[in-house]
Amino acid sequence: TGRILSIISDYRGRGLRGVLHAFTGSYETFSEIQRYGDWFVGIGGVLTFRKAAIAETVRHIPIDRIVLETDSPYLTPAPYRGLRNESALIPVIAQKLADLKDLTLEKVASHTTSNAEKLFGI
């Protein structure tokens, strides 16, 4: 993470934006990256792993900064670990996020879809 921050610091204030793919960092890392532009975090199957620290971290990350992702064919969510990951498993990740943030699945789907549309300009 330190290397990423040192690279993007040169572009601070120039409208830099993107997604931290397969984010498993801390809330402090999330907060720091926000100082350098318009950043989202990509949350995938790791969120569903039994001992994943990201589960606690996402409780603190605003829902308007989260996009859901598969990292297909890897990082398949529990209970499907060991199988090929695919977009059809996004609802498993969304449900886990909903449970952690005490939101409905529909609310998570709405927010994360809107975030992806904003991020990718669609």
mmCIF file of N, CA and C in Angstrom:
data_model
loop_
_atom_site.group_PDB
_atom_site.id
_atom_site.type_symbol
_atom_site.label_atom_id
_atom_site.label_comp_id
_atom_site.label_asym_id
_atom_site.label_seq_id
_atom_site.Cartn_x
_atom_site.Cartn_y
_atom_site.Cartn_z
ATOM 1 N N THR A 1 0.818 -1.190 0.000
ATOM 2 C CA THR A 1 0.000 0.000 0.000
ATOM 3 C C THR A 1 0.858 1.247 0.000
ATOM 4 N N GLY A 2 1.952 1.226 0.734
ATOM 5 C CA GLY A 2 2.841 2.382 0.770
ATOM 6 C C GLY A 2 3.346 2.755 -0.605
ATOM 7 N N ARG A 3 3.645 1.760 -1.404
ATOM 8 C CA ARG A 3 4.138 2.024 -2.762
ATOM 9 C C ARG A 3 3.051 2.682 -3.609
ATOM 10 N N ILE A 4 1.834 2.183 -3.511
ATOM 11 C CA ILE A 4 0.723 2.774 -4.268
ATOM 12 C C ILE A 4 0.549 4.232 -3.877
ATOM 13 N N LEU A 5 0.553 4.499 -2.572
ATOM 14 C CA LEU A 5 0.378 5.872 -2.104
ATOM 15 C C LEU A 5 1.495 6.776 -2.600
ATOM 16 N N SER A 6 2.725 6.276 -2.614
ATOM 17 C CA SER A 6 3.826 7.117 -3.079
ATOM 18 C C SER A 6 3.702 7.403 -4.576
ATOM 19 N N ILE A 7 3.197 6.470 -5.343
ATOM 20 C CA ILE A 7 3.020 6.678 -6.782
ATOM 21 C C ILE A 7 1.894 7.667 -7.051
ATOM 22 N N ILE A 8 0.747 7.453 -6.436
ATOM 23 C CA ILE A 8 -0.391 8.329 -6.730
ATOM 24 C C ILE A 8 -0.266 9.703 -6.090
ATOM 25 N N SER A 9 0.598 9.847 -5.107
ATOM 26 C CA SER A 9 0.762 11.166 -4.485
ATOM 27 C C SER A 9 1.234 12.206 -5.498
ATOM 28 N N ASP A 10 1.953 11.777 -6.521
ATOM 29 C CA ASP A 10 2.409 12.693 -7.569
ATOM 30 C C ASP A 10 1.252 13.248 -8.396
ATOM 31 N N TYR A 11 0.093 12.593 -8.319
ATOM 32 C CA TYR A 11 -1.060 12.990 -9.121
ATOM 33 C C TYR A 11 -2.182 13.593 -8.283
ATOM 34 N N ARG A 12 -1.889 13.872 -7.044
ATOM 35 C CA ARG A 12 -2.880 14.455 -6.134
ATOM 36 C C ARG A 12 -3.428 15.753 -6.723
ATOM 37 N N GLY A 13 -4.749 15.898 -6.648
ATOM 38 C CA GLY A 13 -5.392 17.103 -7.131
ATOM 39 C C GLY A 13 -5.608 17.135 -8.635
ATOM 40 N N ARG A 14 -5.345 16.041 -9.320
ATOM 41 C CA ARG A 14 -5.511 15.990 -10.774
ATOM 42 C C ARG A 14 -6.707 15.141 -11.202
ATOM 43 N N GLY A 15 -7.631 14.914 -10.286
ATOM 44 C CA GLY A 15 -8.846 14.176 -10.632
ATOM 45 C C GLY A 15 -8.653 12.675 -10.739
ATOM 46 N N LEU A 16 -7.629 12.162 -10.079
ATOM 47 C CA LEU A 16 -7.376 10.725 -10.114
ATOM 48 C C LEU A 16 -8.521 9.980 -9.450
ATOM 49 N N ARG A 17 -8.941 8.884 -10.074
ATOM 50 C CA ARG A 17 -10.019 8.074 -9.512
ATOM 51 C C ARG A 17 -9.837 6.635 -9.942
ATOM 52 N N GLY A 18 -10.465 5.736 -9.190
ATOM 53 C CA GLY A 18 -10.354 4.333 -9.541
ATOM 54 C C GLY A 18 -10.905 3.446 -8.447
ATOM 55 N N VAL A 19 -10.509 2.181 -8.532
ATOM 56 C CA VAL A 19 -10.956 1.188 -7.561
ATOM 57 C C VAL A 19 -9.736 0.421 -7.070
ATOM 58 N N LEU A 20 -9.665 0.220 -5.782
ATOM 59 C CA LEU A 20 -8.638 -0.639 -5.207
ATOM 60 C C LEU A 20 -9.183 -2.057 -5.278
ATOM 61 N N HIS A 21 -8.725 -2.775 -6.281
ATOM 62 C CA HIS A 21 -9.211 -4.114 -6.588
ATOM 63 C C HIS A 21 -8.885 -5.096 -5.466
ATOM 64 N N ALA A 22 -9.851 -5.941 -5.137
ATOM 65 C CA ALA A 22 -9.684 -6.991 -4.121
ATOM 66 C C ALA A 22 -9.166 -6.392 -2.813
ATOM 67 N N PHE A 23 -9.760 -5.306 -2.398
ATOM 68 C CA PHE A 23 -9.295 -4.585 -1.205
ATOM 69 C C PHE A 23 -9.417 -5.443 0.038
ATOM 70 N N THR A 24 -8.325 -5.554 0.766
ATOM 71 C CA THR A 24 -8.309 -6.250 2.054
ATOM 72 C C THR A 24 -7.556 -5.428 3.080
ATOM 73 N N GLY A 25 -7.387 -4.139 2.785
ATOM 74 C CA GLY A 25 -6.630 -3.262 3.672
ATOM 75 C C GLY A 25 -7.425 -2.822 4.884
ATOM 76 N N SER A 26 -6.803 -1.945 5.629
ATOM 77 C CA SER A 26 -7.399 -1.415 6.852
ATOM 78 C C SER A 26 -8.256 -0.188 6.550
ATOM 79 N N TYR A 27 -9.020 0.221 7.538
ATOM 80 C CA TYR A 27 -9.788 1.459 7.395
ATOM 81 C C TYR A 27 -8.841 2.650 7.267
ATOM 82 N N GLU A 28 -7.720 2.586 7.935
ATOM 83 C CA GLU A 28 -6.732 3.658 7.847
ATOM 84 C C GLU A 28 -6.208 3.788 6.416
ATOM 85 N N THR A 29 -5.955 2.665 5.771
ATOM 86 C CA THR A 29 -5.515 2.684 4.372
ATOM 87 C C THR A 29 -6.610 3.262 3.489
ATOM 88 N N PHE A 30 -7.839 2.845 3.706
ATOM 89 C CA PHE A 30 -8.968 3.393 2.956
ATOM 90 C C PHE A 30 -9.025 4.906 3.123
ATOM 91 N N SER A 31 -8.927 5.375 4.352
ATOM 92 C CA SER A 31 -9.006 6.811 4.624
ATOM 93 C C SER A 31 -7.863 7.568 3.959
ATOM 94 N N GLU A 32 -6.694 7.005 4.011
ATOM 95 C CA GLU A 32 -5.519 7.650 3.420
ATOM 96 C C GLU A 32 -5.675 7.787 1.901
ATOM 97 N N ILE A 33 -6.123 6.745 1.250
ATOM 98 C CA ILE A 33 -6.249 6.775 -0.212
ATOM 99 C C ILE A 33 -7.265 7.819 -0.653
ATOM 100 N N GLN A 34 -8.263 8.099 0.166
ATOM 101 C CA GLN A 34 -9.267 9.098 -0.184
ATOM 102 C C GLN A 34 -8.665 10.494 -0.321
ATOM 103 N N ARG A 35 -7.549 10.730 0.317
ATOM 104 C CA ARG A 35 -6.873 12.039 0.223
ATOM 105 C C ARG A 35 -6.283 12.273 -1.159
ATOM 106 N N TYR A 36 -6.185 11.222 -1.964
ATOM 107 C CA TYR A 36 -5.515 11.316 -3.254
ATOM 108 C C TYR A 36 -6.461 11.259 -4.450
ATOM 109 N N GLY A 37 -7.738 11.294 -4.218
ATOM 110 C CA GLY A 37 -8.676 11.264 -5.327
ATOM 111 C C GLY A 37 -9.990 10.611 -4.968
ATOM 112 N N ASP A 38 -10.698 10.219 -5.987
ATOM 113 C CA ASP A 38 -12.040 9.641 -5.862
ATOM 114 C C ASP A 38 -11.920 8.125 -5.971
ATOM 115 N N TRP A 39 -11.735 7.457 -4.855
ATOM 116 C CA TRP A 39 -11.431 6.026 -4.837
ATOM 117 C C TRP A 39 -12.564 5.196 -4.253
ATOM 118 N N PHE A 40 -12.800 4.084 -4.898
ATOM 119 C CA PHE A 40 -13.708 3.063 -4.408
ATOM 120 C C PHE A 40 -12.872 1.859 -3.995
ATOM 121 N N VAL A 41 -13.464 0.974 -3.219
ATOM 122 C CA VAL A 41 -12.802 -0.289 -2.893
ATOM 123 C C VAL A 41 -13.624 -1.417 -3.477
ATOM 124 N N GLY A 42 -12.942 -2.362 -4.094
ATOM 125 C CA GLY A 42 -13.576 -3.548 -4.638
ATOM 126 C C GLY A 42 -13.592 -4.635 -3.591
ATOM 127 N N ILE A 43 -14.777 -5.078 -3.244
ATOM 128 C CA ILE A 43 -14.945 -6.114 -2.224
ATOM 129 C C ILE A 43 -15.461 -7.377 -2.900
ATOM 130 N N GLY A 44 -14.756 -8.468 -2.659
ATOM 131 C CA GLY A 44 -15.105 -9.731 -3.298
ATOM 132 C C GLY A 44 -15.273 -10.859 -2.298
ATOM 133 N N GLY A 45 -15.025 -12.046 -2.771
ATOM 134 C CA GLY A 45 -15.248 -13.262 -1.996
ATOM 135 C C GLY A 45 -14.511 -13.344 -0.680
ATOM 136 N N VAL A 46 -13.376 -12.666 -0.563
ATOM 137 C CA VAL A 46 -12.614 -12.703 0.693
ATOM 138 C C VAL A 46 -13.481 -12.259 1.870
ATOM 139 N N LEU A 47 -14.425 -11.358 1.605
ATOM 140 C CA LEU A 47 -15.314 -10.877 2.664
ATOM 141 C C LEU A 47 -16.021 -12.021 3.379
ATOM 142 N N THR A 48 -16.271 -13.114 2.689
ATOM 143 C CA THR A 48 -17.024 -14.237 3.252
ATOM 144 C C THR A 48 -16.149 -15.269 3.955
ATOM 145 N N PHE A 49 -14.840 -15.090 3.889
ATOM 146 C CA PHE A 49 -13.935 -16.060 4.509
ATOM 147 C C PHE A 49 -14.032 -15.945 6.029
ATOM 148 N N ARG A 50 -13.936 -17.053 6.696
ATOM 149 C CA ARG A 50 -14.157 -17.127 8.147
ATOM 150 C C ARG A 50 -13.315 -16.152 8.954
ATOM 151 N N LYS A 51 -12.047 -16.008 8.651
ATOM 152 C CA LYS A 51 -11.157 -15.159 9.457
ATOM 153 C C LYS A 51 -10.720 -13.894 8.727
ATOM 154 N N ALA A 52 -11.489 -13.430 7.768
ATOM 155 C CA ALA A 52 -11.115 -12.268 6.971
ATOM 156 C C ALA A 52 -11.243 -10.971 7.771
ATOM 157 N N ALA A 53 -10.136 -10.257 7.909
ATOM 158 C CA ALA A 53 -10.139 -8.979 8.628
ATOM 159 C C ALA A 53 -10.966 -7.922 7.904
ATOM 160 N N ILE A 54 -11.115 -8.070 6.596
ATOM 161 C CA ILE A 54 -11.889 -7.090 5.828
ATOM 162 C C ILE A 54 -13.343 -7.039 6.290
ATOM 163 N N ALA A 55 -13.831 -8.098 6.893
ATOM 164 C CA ALA A 55 -15.212 -8.112 7.385
ATOM 165 C C ALA A 55 -15.432 -7.019 8.425
ATOM 166 N N GLU A 56 -14.472 -6.806 9.298
ATOM 167 C CA GLU A 56 -14.598 -5.726 10.284
ATOM 168 C C GLU A 56 -14.372 -4.370 9.636
ATOM 169 N N THR A 57 -13.434 -4.302 8.711
ATOM 170 C CA THR A 57 -13.108 -3.040 8.051
ATOM 171 C C THR A 57 -14.295 -2.478 7.275
ATOM 172 N N VAL A 58 -15.031 -3.322 6.539
ATOM 173 C CA VAL A 58 -16.135 -2.809 5.718
ATOM 174 C C VAL A 58 -17.260 -2.219 6.559
ATOM 175 N N ARG A 59 -17.324 -2.572 7.812
ATOM 176 C CA ARG A 59 -18.329 -1.957 8.692
ATOM 177 C C ARG A 59 -18.136 -0.441 8.766
ATOM 178 N N HIS A 60 -16.901 0.007 8.585
ATOM 179 C CA HIS A 60 -16.556 1.424 8.731
ATOM 180 C C HIS A 60 -16.455 2.166 7.399
ATOM 181 N N ILE A 61 -16.333 1.441 6.312
ATOM 182 C CA ILE A 61 -16.232 2.079 4.997
ATOM 183 C C ILE A 61 -17.640 2.447 4.538
ATOM 184 N N PRO A 62 -17.843 3.701 4.139
ATOM 185 C CA PRO A 62 -19.182 4.095 3.676
ATOM 186 C C PRO A 62 -19.629 3.256 2.476
ATOM 187 N N ILE A 63 -20.896 2.910 2.458
ATOM 188 C CA ILE A 63 -21.444 2.090 1.383
ATOM 189 C C ILE A 63 -21.286 2.778 0.032
ATOM 190 N N ASP A 64 -21.214 4.091 -0.002
ATOM 191 C CA ASP A 64 -21.062 4.792 -1.274
ATOM 192 C C ASP A 64 -19.629 4.769 -1.812
ATOM 193 N N ARG A 65 -18.754 3.996 -1.163
ATOM 194 C CA ARG A 65 -17.371 3.836 -1.614
ATOM 195 C C ARG A 65 -17.064 2.378 -1.960
ATOM 196 N N ILE A 66 -18.075 1.521 -1.966
ATOM 197 C CA ILE A 66 -17.860 0.085 -2.171
ATOM 198 C C ILE A 66 -18.476 -0.364 -3.497
ATOM 199 N N VAL A 67 -17.697 -1.135 -4.260
ATOM 200 C CA VAL A 67 -18.219 -1.864 -5.411
ATOM 201 C C VAL A 67 -17.980 -3.350 -5.143
ATOM 202 N N LEU A 68 -18.839 -4.174 -5.673
ATOM 203 C CA LEU A 68 -18.688 -5.619 -5.504
ATOM 204 C C LEU A 68 -18.002 -6.196 -6.729
ATOM 205 N N GLU A 69 -17.189 -7.210 -6.510
ATOM 206 C CA GLU A 69 -16.443 -7.819 -7.609
ATOM 207 C C GLU A 69 -16.226 -9.301 -7.349
ATOM 208 N N THR A 70 -15.878 -10.018 -8.413
ATOM 209 C CA THR A 70 -15.666 -11.453 -8.254
ATOM 210 C C THR A 70 -14.203 -11.849 -8.254
ATOM 211 N N ASP A 71 -13.348 -11.112 -8.958
ATOM 212 C CA ASP A 71 -11.961 -11.519 -9.217
ATOM 213 C C ASP A 71 -11.954 -12.890 -9.885
ATOM 214 N N SER A 72 -12.936 -13.101 -10.732
ATOM 215 C CA SER A 72 -13.076 -14.379 -11.433
ATOM 216 C C SER A 72 -11.806 -14.728 -12.192
ATOM 217 N N PRO A 73 -11.323 -15.933 -12.103
ATOM 218 C CA PRO A 73 -11.935 -17.137 -11.541
ATOM 219 C C PRO A 73 -11.505 -17.433 -10.112
ATOM 220 N N TYR A 74 -10.858 -16.477 -9.431
ATOM 221 C CA TYR A 74 -10.286 -16.725 -8.109
ATOM 222 C C TYR A 74 -11.124 -16.099 -6.993
ATOM 223 N N LEU A 75 -10.728 -16.357 -5.767
ATOM 224 C CA LEU A 75 -11.325 -15.784 -4.554
ATOM 225 C C LEU A 75 -12.834 -16.033 -4.460
ATOM 226 N N THR A 76 -13.219 -17.228 -4.744
ATOM 227 C CA THR A 76 -14.618 -17.641 -4.679
ATOM 228 C C THR A 76 -15.129 -17.531 -3.243
ATOM 229 N N PRO A 77 -16.318 -16.941 -3.059
ATOM 230 C CA PRO A 77 -16.843 -16.789 -1.701
ATOM 231 C C PRO A 77 -17.215 -18.129 -1.066
ATOM 232 N N ALA A 78 -17.157 -18.147 0.265
ATOM 233 C CA ALA A 78 -17.669 -19.291 1.010
ATOM 234 C C ALA A 78 -19.184 -19.304 0.805
ATOM 235 N N PRO A 79 -19.787 -20.406 0.680
ATOM 236 C CA PRO A 79 -19.318 -21.775 0.859
ATOM 237 C C PRO A 79 -18.881 -22.444 -0.446
ATOM 238 N N TYR A 80 -18.559 -21.664 -1.463
ATOM 239 C CA TYR A 80 -18.224 -22.218 -2.771
ATOM 240 C C TYR A 80 -16.722 -22.279 -3.041
ATOM 241 N N ARG A 81 -15.918 -22.051 -2.022
ATOM 242 C CA ARG A 81 -14.465 -22.079 -2.205
ATOM 243 C C ARG A 81 -14.038 -23.394 -2.837
ATOM 244 N N GLY A 82 -13.046 -23.293 -3.704
ATOM 245 C CA GLY A 82 -12.578 -24.465 -4.415
ATOM 246 C C GLY A 82 -13.205 -24.598 -5.793
ATOM 247 N N LEU A 83 -14.313 -23.894 -6.018
ATOM 248 C CA LEU A 83 -14.955 -23.871 -7.328
ATOM 249 C C LEU A 83 -14.527 -22.611 -8.077
ATOM 250 N N ARG A 84 -14.777 -22.577 -9.361
ATOM 251 C CA ARG A 84 -14.452 -21.412 -10.178
ATOM 252 C C ARG A 84 -15.382 -20.265 -9.796
ATOM 253 N N ASN A 85 -14.819 -19.091 -9.540
ATOM 254 C CA ASN A 85 -15.623 -17.922 -9.204
ATOM 255 C C ASN A 85 -16.255 -17.340 -10.464
ATOM 256 N N GLU A 86 -17.436 -16.787 -10.315
ATOM 257 C CA GLU A 86 -18.137 -16.175 -11.441
ATOM 258 C C GLU A 86 -19.113 -15.127 -10.922
ATOM 259 N N SER A 87 -19.576 -14.292 -11.817
ATOM 260 C CA SER A 87 -20.465 -13.183 -11.458
ATOM 261 C C SER A 87 -21.750 -13.645 -10.773
ATOM 262 N N ALA A 88 -22.191 -14.845 -11.047
ATOM 263 C CA ALA A 88 -23.417 -15.362 -10.430
ATOM 264 C C ALA A 88 -23.302 -15.446 -8.909
ATOM 265 N N LEU A 89 -22.082 -15.369 -8.372
ATOM 266 C CA LEU A 89 -21.889 -15.457 -6.924
ATOM 267 C C LEU A 89 -21.843 -14.090 -6.232
ATOM 268 N N ILE A 90 -21.970 -13.024 -6.979
ATOM 269 C CA ILE A 90 -22.000 -11.678 -6.394
ATOM 270 C C ILE A 90 -23.069 -11.566 -5.295
ATOM 271 N N PRO A 91 -24.262 -12.142 -5.455
ATOM 272 C CA PRO A 91 -25.255 -12.034 -4.379
ATOM 273 C C PRO A 91 -24.778 -12.610 -3.038
ATOM 274 N N VAL A 92 -23.899 -13.587 -3.057
ATOM 275 C CA VAL A 92 -23.361 -14.142 -1.809
ATOM 276 C C VAL A 92 -22.527 -13.076 -1.093
ATOM 277 N N ILE A 93 -21.724 -12.364 -1.852
ATOM 278 C CA ILE A 93 -20.896 -11.293 -1.298
ATOM 279 C C ILE A 93 -21.787 -10.148 -0.833
ATOM 280 N N ALA A 94 -22.774 -9.811 -1.634
ATOM 281 C CA ALA A 94 -23.701 -8.730 -1.285
ATOM 282 C C ALA A 94 -24.451 -9.036 0.005
ATOM 283 N N GLN A 95 -24.872 -10.273 0.189
ATOM 284 C CA GLN A 95 -25.587 -10.642 1.407
ATOM 285 C C GLN A 95 -24.690 -10.514 2.633
ATOM 286 N N LYS A 96 -23.450 -10.942 2.498
ATOM 287 C CA LYS A 96 -22.512 -10.819 3.621
ATOM 288 C C LYS A 96 -22.307 -9.345 3.966
ATOM 289 N N LEU A 97 -22.152 -8.501 2.957
ATOM 290 C CA LEU A 97 -21.998 -7.069 3.187
ATOM 291 C C LEU A 97 -23.243 -6.498 3.854
ATOM 292 N N ALA A 98 -24.408 -6.912 3.388
ATOM 293 C CA ALA A 98 -25.667 -6.461 3.994
ATOM 294 C C ALA A 98 -25.728 -6.840 5.470
ATOM 295 N N ASP A 99 -25.343 -8.064 5.782
ATOM 296 C CA ASP A 99 -25.354 -8.521 7.172
ATOM 297 C C ASP A 99 -24.396 -7.697 8.028
ATOM 298 N N LEU A 100 -23.204 -7.434 7.518
ATOM 299 C CA LEU A 100 -22.197 -6.696 8.284
ATOM 300 C C LEU A 100 -22.577 -5.237 8.497
ATOM 301 N N LYS A 101 -23.260 -4.651 7.532
ATOM 302 C CA LYS A 101 -23.619 -3.236 7.621
ATOM 303 C C LYS A 101 -25.056 -3.030 8.098
ATOM 304 N N ASP A 102 -25.743 -4.135 8.424
ATOM 305 C CA ASP A 102 -27.127 -4.089 8.893
ATOM 306 C C ASP A 102 -28.019 -3.336 7.899
ATOM 307 N N LEU A 103 -27.889 -3.738 6.633
ATOM 308 C CA LEU A 103 -28.694 -3.191 5.551
ATOM 309 C C LEU A 103 -29.430 -4.339 4.868
ATOM 310 N N THR A 104 -30.435 -4.008 4.096
ATOM 311 C CA THR A 104 -31.094 -5.041 3.308
ATOM 312 C C THR A 104 -30.225 -5.376 2.097
ATOM 313 N N LEU A 105 -30.438 -6.547 1.570
ATOM 314 C CA LEU A 105 -29.738 -6.946 0.357
ATOM 315 C C LEU A 105 -30.077 -5.983 -0.779
ATOM 316 N N GLU A 106 -31.312 -5.564 -0.850
ATOM 317 C CA GLU A 106 -31.749 -4.639 -1.895
ATOM 318 C C GLU A 106 -31.014 -3.300 -1.795
ATOM 319 N N LYS A 107 -30.808 -2.817 -0.574
ATOM 320 C CA LYS A 107 -30.097 -1.549 -0.357
ATOM 321 C C LYS A 107 -28.641 -1.683 -0.790
ATOM 322 N N VAL A 108 -28.009 -2.782 -0.439
ATOM 323 C CA VAL A 108 -26.618 -3.019 -0.846
ATOM 324 C C VAL A 108 -26.528 -3.095 -2.365
ATOM 325 N N ALA A 109 -27.445 -3.839 -2.980
ATOM 326 C CA ALA A 109 -27.438 -3.970 -4.440
ATOM 327 C C ALA A 109 -27.614 -2.613 -5.112
ATOM 328 N N SER A 110 -28.522 -1.819 -4.609
ATOM 329 C CA SER A 110 -28.774 -0.505 -5.179
ATOM 330 C C SER A 110 -27.547 0.396 -5.069
ATOM 331 N N HIS A 111 -26.963 0.459 -3.885
ATOM 332 C CA HIS A 111 -25.792 1.322 -3.661
ATOM 333 C C HIS A 111 -24.589 0.869 -4.480
ATOM 334 N N THR A 112 -24.289 -0.413 -4.424
ATOM 335 C CA THR A 112 -23.073 -0.879 -5.102
ATOM 336 C C THR A 112 -23.216 -0.814 -6.618
ATOM 337 N N THR A 113 -24.430 -1.007 -7.121
ATOM 338 C CA THR A 113 -24.662 -0.847 -8.564
ATOM 339 C C THR A 113 -24.488 0.612 -8.963
ATOM 340 N N SER A 114 -25.072 1.505 -8.188
ATOM 341 C CA SER A 114 -24.924 2.937 -8.449
ATOM 342 C C SER A 114 -23.452 3.363 -8.383
ATOM 343 N N ASN A 115 -22.722 2.811 -7.428
ATOM 344 C CA ASN A 115 -21.296 3.132 -7.304
ATOM 345 C C ASN A 115 -20.520 2.689 -8.541
ATOM 346 N N ALA A 116 -20.813 1.487 -9.021
ATOM 347 C CA ALA A 116 -20.136 0.980 -10.218
ATOM 348 C C ALA A 116 -20.475 1.833 -11.435
ATOM 349 N N GLU A 117 -21.735 2.232 -11.545
ATOM 350 C CA GLU A 117 -22.148 3.103 -12.659
ATOM 351 C C GLU A 117 -21.405 4.434 -12.608
ATOM 352 N N LYS A 118 -21.291 4.994 -11.421
ATOM 353 C CA LYS A 118 -20.554 6.249 -11.257
ATOM 354 C C LYS A 118 -19.080 6.070 -11.604
ATOM 355 N N LEU A 119 -18.483 5.033 -11.056
ATOM 356 C CA LEU A 119 -17.062 4.776 -11.262
ATOM 357 C C LEU A 119 -16.722 4.603 -12.734
ATOM 358 N N PHE A 120 -17.521 3.808 -13.439
ATOM 359 C CA PHE A 120 -17.224 3.464 -14.820
ATOM 360 C C PHE A 120 -17.960 4.337 -15.845
ATOM 361 N N GLY A 121 -18.742 5.302 -15.351
ATOM 362 C CA GLY A 121 -19.424 6.219 -16.256
ATOM 363 C C GLY A 121 -20.471 5.548 -17.123
ATOM 364 N N ILE A 122 -21.218 4.611 -16.542
ATOM 365 C CA ILE A 122 -22.256 3.909 -17.315
ATOM 366 C C ILE A 122 -23.636 4.205 -16.765
#
